[in-house]
PDB file of C-alpha atoms in Angstrom:
ATOM      1  CA  UNK I   1      76.450 113.912 111.200  1.00 78.00           C
ATOM      2  CA  UNK I   2      80.594 113.081 111.073  1.00 76.00           C
ATOM      3  CA  UNK I   3      81.462 114.796 108.601  1.00 77.00           C
ATOM      4  CA  UNK I   4      79.631 118.130 109.451  1.00 82.00           C
ATOM      5  CA  UNK I   5      80.639 117.548 113.405  1.00 86.00           C
ATOM      6  CA  UNK I   6      84.503 118.751 112.588  1.00 87.00           C
ATOM      7  CA  UNK I   7      83.424 122.497 112.718  1.00 88.00           C
ATOM      8  CA  UNK I   8      82.973 122.245 116.599  1.00 91.00           C
ATOM      9  CA  UNK I   9      86.898 121.557 117.232  1.00 91.00           C
ATOM     10  CA  UNK I  10      87.484 124.065 114.142  1.00 90.00           C
ATOM     11  CA  UNK I  11      85.569 126.831 116.311  1.00 92.00           C
ATOM     12  CA  UNK I  12      87.729 125.792 119.321  1.00 91.00           C
ATOM     13  CA  UNK I  13      90.555 125.994 117.827  1.00 89.00           C
ATOM     14  CA  UNK I  14      89.623 129.618 116.523  1.00 90.00           C
ATOM     15  CA  UNK I  15      88.855 130.785 119.669  1.00 88.00           C
ATOM     16  CA  UNK I  16      91.946 129.888 121.365  1.00 87.00           C
ATOM     17  CA  UNK I  17      94.059 131.016 118.794  1.00 88.00           C
ATOM     18  CA  UNK I  18      92.161 134.407 119.120  1.00 90.00           C
ATOM     19  CA  UNK I  19      91.234 134.555 115.334  1.00 88.00           C
ATOM     20  CA  UNK I  20      88.398 136.884 114.518  1.00 91.00           C
ATOM     21  CA  UNK I  21      84.679 135.303 114.074  1.00 90.00           C
ATOM     22  CA  UNK I  22      84.913 135.831 109.960  1.00 93.00           C
ATOM     23  CA  UNK I  23      88.604 134.476 110.125  1.00 93.00           C
ATOM     24  CA  UNK I  24      86.918 131.324 111.595  1.00 91.00           C
ATOM     25  CA  UNK I  25      83.577 131.443 109.990  1.00 92.00           C
ATOM     26  CA  UNK I  26      85.983 131.291 106.521  1.00 93.00           C
ATOM     27  CA  UNK I  27      88.085 128.269 107.814  1.00 91.00           C
ATOM     28  CA  UNK I  28      84.704 126.274 108.525  1.00 90.00           C
ATOM     29  CA  UNK I  29      83.394 127.395 105.399  1.00 89.00           C
ATOM     30  CA  UNK I  30      86.637 125.951 103.771  1.00 89.00           C
ATOM     31  CA  UNK I  31      85.908 122.957 105.400  1.00 86.00           C
ATOM     32  CA  UNK I  32      82.156 122.169 104.639  1.00 83.00           C
ATOM     33  CA  UNK I  33      82.738 123.493 101.205  1.00 83.00           C
ATOM     34  CA  UNK I  34      85.865 121.168 100.440  1.00 83.00           C
ATOM     35  CA  UNK I  35      85.465 118.619  98.309  1.00 80.00           C
ATOM     36  CA  UNK I  36      87.412 115.699  99.878  1.00 76.00           C
ATOM     37  CA  UNK I  37      84.750 116.456 102.829  1.00 74.00           C
ATOM     38  CA  UNK I  38      82.189 116.708 100.732  1.00 73.00           C
ATOM     39  CA  UNK I  39      82.888 113.797  98.359  1.00 71.00           C
ATOM     40  CA  UNK I  40      83.232 111.399 100.950  1.00 64.00           C
ATOM     41  CA  UNK I  41      79.114 111.086 102.117  1.00 64.00           C
ATOM     42  CA  UNK I  42      78.204 111.321  98.513  1.00 66.00           C
ATOM     43  CA  UNK I  43      77.632 107.597  97.895  1.00 67.00           C
ATOM     44  CA  UNK I  44      78.500 105.534 100.921  1.00 67.00           C
ATOM     45  CA  UNK I  45      79.853 105.600 104.634  1.00 70.00           C
ATOM     46  CA  UNK I  46      83.719 104.960 105.371  1.00 72.00           C
ATOM     47  CA  UNK I  47      85.470 104.921 108.668  1.00 77.00           C
ATOM     48  CA  UNK I  48      87.345 107.584 107.549  1.00 76.00           C
ATOM     49  CA  UNK I  49      84.740 109.951 108.355  1.00 79.00           C
ATOM     50  CA  UNK I  50      85.621 110.167 112.183  1.00 84.00           C
ATOM     51  CA  UNK I  51      89.258 110.645 111.443  1.00 86.00           C
ATOM     52  CA  UNK I  52      88.880 114.683 110.990  1.00 86.00           C
ATOM     53  CA  UNK I  53      86.496 115.190 113.747  1.00 89.00           C
ATOM     54  CA  UNK I  54      88.729 112.829 116.404  1.00 91.00           C
ATOM     55  CA  UNK I  55      92.125 114.084 114.958  1.00 91.00           C
ATOM     56  CA  UNK I  56      90.465 117.450 115.491  1.00 90.00           C
ATOM     57  CA  UNK I  57      89.427 117.061 118.983  1.00 92.00           C
ATOM     58  CA  UNK I  58      92.564 115.591 119.991  1.00 91.00           C
ATOM     59  CA  UNK I  59      94.805 118.928 119.080  1.00 90.00           C
ATOM     60  CA  UNK I  60      92.240 121.333 120.408  1.00 92.00           C
ATOM     61  CA  UNK I  61      92.355 118.844 123.682  1.00 91.00           C
ATOM     62  CA  UNK I  62      96.698 119.600 123.495  1.00 89.00           C
ATOM     63  CA  UNK I  63      95.785 122.624 122.887  1.00 87.00           C
ATOM     64  CA  UNK I  64      94.288 123.698 125.646  1.00 88.00           C
ATOM     65  CA  UNK I  65      96.140 121.469 127.863  1.00 87.00           C
ATOM     66  CA  UNK I  66      93.260 118.989 128.752  1.00 89.00           C
ATOM     67  CA  UNK I  67      95.032 115.734 129.264  1.00 88.00           C
ATOM     68  CA  UNK I  68      91.954 113.678 130.181  1.00 93.00           C
ATOM     69  CA  UNK I  69      90.221 114.395 127.078  1.00 91.00           C
ATOM     70  CA  UNK I  70      93.472 114.356 125.106  1.00 90.00           C
ATOM     71  CA  UNK I  71      93.786 110.582 126.027  1.00 92.00           C
ATOM     72  CA  UNK I  72      90.053 109.708 125.307  1.00 94.00           C
ATOM     73  CA  UNK I  73      90.182 111.771 121.878  1.00 94.00           C
ATOM     74  CA  UNK I  74      93.801 109.870 121.557  1.00 92.00           C
ATOM     75  CA  UNK I  75      91.843 106.492 122.405  1.00 92.00           C
ATOM     76  CA  UNK I  76      89.159 107.169 120.156  1.00 93.00           C
ATOM     77  CA  UNK I  77      91.463 108.157 117.462  1.00 91.00           C
ATOM     78  CA  UNK I  78      93.412 104.320 117.295  1.00 90.00           C
ATOM     79  CA  UNK I  79      90.078 102.810 117.305  1.00 89.00           C
ATOM     80  CA  UNK I  80      89.448 103.794 114.253  1.00 86.00           C
ATOM     81  CA  UNK I  81      91.797 101.713 111.823  1.00 82.00           C
ATOM     82  CA  UNK I  82      94.721 100.411 112.195  1.00 80.00           C
ATOM     83  CA  UNK I  83      96.902 103.190 110.198  1.00 80.00           C
ATOM     84  CA  UNK I  84      95.526 106.199 112.345  1.00 86.00           C
ATOM     85  CA  UNK I  85      98.448 105.950 114.282  1.00 87.00           C
ATOM     86  CA  UNK I  86     100.259 107.383 111.566  1.00 86.00           C
ATOM     87  CA  UNK I  87      98.037 110.484 111.646  1.00 88.00           C
ATOM     88  CA  UNK I  88      98.423 110.844 115.476  1.00 90.00           C
ATOM     89  CA  UNK I  89     102.411 109.631 114.978  1.00 90.00           C
ATOM     90  CA  UNK I  90     102.798 113.094 112.271  1.00 89.00           C
ATOM     91  CA  UNK I  91     100.932 115.107 115.576  1.00 89.00           C
ATOM     92  CA  UNK I  92     103.254 113.486 117.829  1.00 89.00           C
ATOM     93  CA  UNK I  93     106.156 114.446 116.018  1.00 89.00           C
ATOM     94  CA  UNK I  94     104.992 118.123 115.185  1.00 89.00           C
ATOM     95  CA  UNK I  95     103.924 118.620 118.720  1.00 88.00           C
ATOM     96  CA  UNK I  96     107.657 117.390 120.097  1.00 87.00           C
ATOM     97  CA  UNK I  97     109.393 119.552 116.969  1.00 88.00           C
ATOM     98  CA  UNK I  98     107.551 122.409 117.724  1.00 85.00           C
ATOM     99  CA  UNK I  99     108.622 122.634 120.958  1.00 78.00           C
ATOM    100  CA  UNK I 100     104.340 123.142 121.838  1.00 74.00           C
ATOM    101  CA  UNK I 101     104.039 119.809 123.578  1.00 78.00           C
ATOM    102  CA  UNK I 102     106.995 117.593 124.113  1.00 83.00           C
ATOM    103  CA  UNK I 103     106.015 116.004 126.497  1.00 85.00           C
ATOM    104  CA  UNK I 104     102.506 115.224 124.865  1.00 87.00           C
ATOM    105  CA  UNK I 105     104.177 115.079 121.703  1.00 85.00           C
ATOM    106  CA  UNK I 106     106.646 112.221 122.697  1.00 90.00           C
ATOM    107  CA  UNK I 107     103.548 110.354 123.997  1.00 90.00           C
ATOM    108  CA  UNK I 108     102.046 110.618 120.801  1.00 89.00           C
ATOM    109  CA  UNK I 109     104.548 109.007 118.857  1.00 90.00           C
ATOM    110  CA  UNK I 110     105.633 106.132 121.432  1.00 91.00           C
ATOM    111  CA  UNK I 111     101.415 105.365 121.733  1.00 92.00           C
ATOM    112  CA  UNK I 112     101.542 105.428 118.368  1.00 90.00           C
ATOM    113  CA  UNK I 113     104.084 102.987 117.385  1.00 88.00           C
ATOM    114  CA  UNK I 114     102.946 100.392 120.065  1.00 91.00           C
ATOM    115  CA  UNK I 115      99.116 100.869 118.959  1.00 90.00           C
ATOM    116  CA  UNK I 116     100.819  99.885 114.965  1.00 85.00           C
ATOM    117  CA  UNK I 117     102.757  96.872 116.528  1.00 85.00           C
ATOM    118  CA  UNK I 118      99.532  96.070 118.265  1.00 87.00           C
ATOM    119  CA  UNK I 119      97.240  96.664 115.486  1.00 84.00           C
ATOM    120  CA  UNK I 120      99.500  94.686 112.845  1.00 79.00           C
ATOM    121  CA  UNK I 121      99.705  91.951 115.015  1.00 81.00           C
ATOM    122  CA  UNK I 122      96.210  91.336 114.989  1.00 83.00           C
ATOM    123  CA  UNK I 123      95.818  91.644 111.760  1.00 78.00           C
ATOM    124  CA  UNK I 124      98.137  88.569 111.124  1.00 76.00           C
ATOM    125  CA  UNK I 125      97.018  87.149 113.590  1.00 79.00           C
ATOM    126  CA  UNK I 126      93.225  86.393 111.701  1.00 74.00           C
ATOM    127  CA  UNK I 127      95.495  85.570 109.035  1.00 66.00           C
ATOM    128  CA  UNK I 128      95.258  89.174 107.177  1.00 63.00           C
ATOM    129  CA  UNK I 129      98.353  90.210 105.718  1.00 56.00           C
ATOM    130  CA  UNK I 130      99.988  93.389 106.862  1.00 53.00           C
ATOM    131  CA  UNK I 131     101.893  95.516 104.248  1.00 51.00           C
ATOM    132  CA  UNK I 132     104.809  93.132 104.558  1.00 47.00           C
ATOM    133  CA  UNK I 133     103.443  90.562 103.097  1.00 44.00           C
ATOM    134  CA  UNK I 134     100.950  91.623 100.155  1.00 46.00           C
ATOM    135  CA  UNK I 135     102.487  91.385  96.839  1.00 46.00           C
ATOM    136  CA  UNK I 136     103.076  94.141  95.193  1.00 45.00           C
ATOM    137  CA  UNK I 137     100.516  93.471  93.064  1.00 45.00           C
ATOM    138  CA  UNK I 138      97.850  94.088  95.866  1.00 48.00           C
ATOM    139  CA  UNK I 139      99.620  96.953  97.889  1.00 54.00           C
ATOM    140  CA  UNK I 140      97.445 100.403  97.186  1.00 58.00           C
ATOM    141  CA  UNK I 141     101.147 101.311  97.903  1.00 62.00           C
ATOM    142  CA  UNK I 142     103.500  99.233  96.008  1.00 65.00           C
ATOM    143  CA  UNK I 143     104.876 101.969  93.636  1.00 65.00           C
ATOM    144  CA  UNK I 144     106.600 103.097  96.739  1.00 67.00           C
ATOM    145  CA  UNK I 145     108.243  99.707  97.915  1.00 65.00           C
ATOM    146  CA  UNK I 146     111.536  99.851  96.798  1.00 62.00           C
ATOM    147  CA  UNK I 147     111.052  95.868  95.907  1.00 61.00           C
ATOM    148  CA  UNK I 148     108.912  92.943  96.661  1.00 57.00           C
ATOM    149  CA  UNK I 149     109.765  91.956 100.180  1.00 53.00           C
ATOM    150  CA  UNK I 150     109.976  95.029 101.741  1.00 57.00           C
ATOM    151  CA  UNK I 151     108.150  96.421 104.243  1.00 62.00           C
ATOM    152  CA  UNK I 152     106.973  99.274 105.924  1.00 65.00           C
ATOM    153  CA  UNK I 153     110.293 100.143 106.189  1.00 67.00           C
ATOM    154  CA  UNK I 154     111.405  99.976 102.601  1.00 70.00           C
ATOM    155  CA  UNK I 155     108.752 102.223 101.974  1.00 70.00           C
ATOM    156  CA  UNK I 156     110.078 104.737 104.671  1.00 73.00           C
ATOM    157  CA  UNK I 157     113.352 104.238 103.335  1.00 75.00           C
ATOM    158  CA  UNK I 158     111.845 104.951 100.345  1.00 74.00           C
ATOM    159  CA  UNK I 159     110.672 108.257 101.800  1.00 74.00           C
ATOM    160  CA  UNK I 160     113.679 109.445 103.060  1.00 80.00           C
ATOM    161  CA  UNK I 161     115.940 108.292 100.477  1.00 82.00           C
ATOM    162  CA  UNK I 162     114.245 110.098  97.506  1.00 77.00           C
ATOM    163  CA  UNK I 163     111.896 112.335  98.177  1.00 78.00           C
ATOM    164  CA  UNK I 164     111.522 113.287  94.635  1.00 81.00           C
ATOM    165  CA  UNK I 165     110.007 110.726  92.997  1.00 77.00           C
ATOM    166  CA  UNK I 166     107.146 109.852  95.987  1.00 74.00           C
ATOM    167  CA  UNK I 167     106.574 113.482  95.295  1.00 77.00           C
ATOM    168  CA  UNK I 168     106.398 112.753  91.925  1.00 77.00           C
ATOM    169  CA  UNK I 169     104.133 109.676  92.458  1.00 71.00           C
ATOM    170  CA  UNK I 170     101.383 111.803  95.187  1.00 68.00           C
ATOM    171  CA  UNK I 171     101.412 113.985  92.092  1.00 72.00           C
ATOM    172  CA  UNK I 172     101.017 111.787  89.743  1.00 72.00           C
ATOM    173  CA  UNK I 173      98.905 109.500  91.268  1.00 58.00           C
ATOM    174  CA  UNK I 174     100.065 106.618  88.999  1.00 51.00           C
ATOM    175  CA  UNK I 175     100.372 103.557  91.348  1.00 48.00           C
ATOM    176  CA  UNK I 176     102.498 101.264  89.419  1.00 51.00           C
ATOM    177  CA  UNK I 177     106.073  99.999  88.755  1.00 49.00           C
ATOM    178  CA  UNK I 178     108.325 100.075  92.253  1.00 48.00           C
ATOM    179  CA  UNK I 179     110.702 102.590  94.009  1.00 47.00           C
ATOM    180  CA  UNK I 180     113.644 101.319  92.411  1.00 47.00           C
TER     181      UNK I 180
END
């Protein structure tokens, strides 16, 4: 159900942007038949299946200027997992840079930063390690960290200082080695 539900905000966004029924149906079909969407439901249930619906509903609420609905979907998105704040921050950056909704973009970015700090603090309080405390052998993204002592900020530095390397790592899907 959670994998199928995003067709609702896709339909609503199609209406909002005045797309023809045919184009809206094609976009909904592309979403529904996209291997990454369908593949996620073939073997287990993962919390990521909630992300698409919540993020698309957040986008719709912001585009429609429905502030209460946007806040509800912002909070629901944050409740899915600790790194959901990153997705919301990227949306906020888009809204801020594109001047579509600067205030909402700023709110999304600031709330994402606060939420990310809260979630990583809670994770650390339970004795679980955040990204900056993992050894390079256990980090999924070790190839983007410049050294063993790196944190999330080290990963951001790699993105900024060596985007070509980052692109090759994403395309090759080879998580070995380090960013230097």
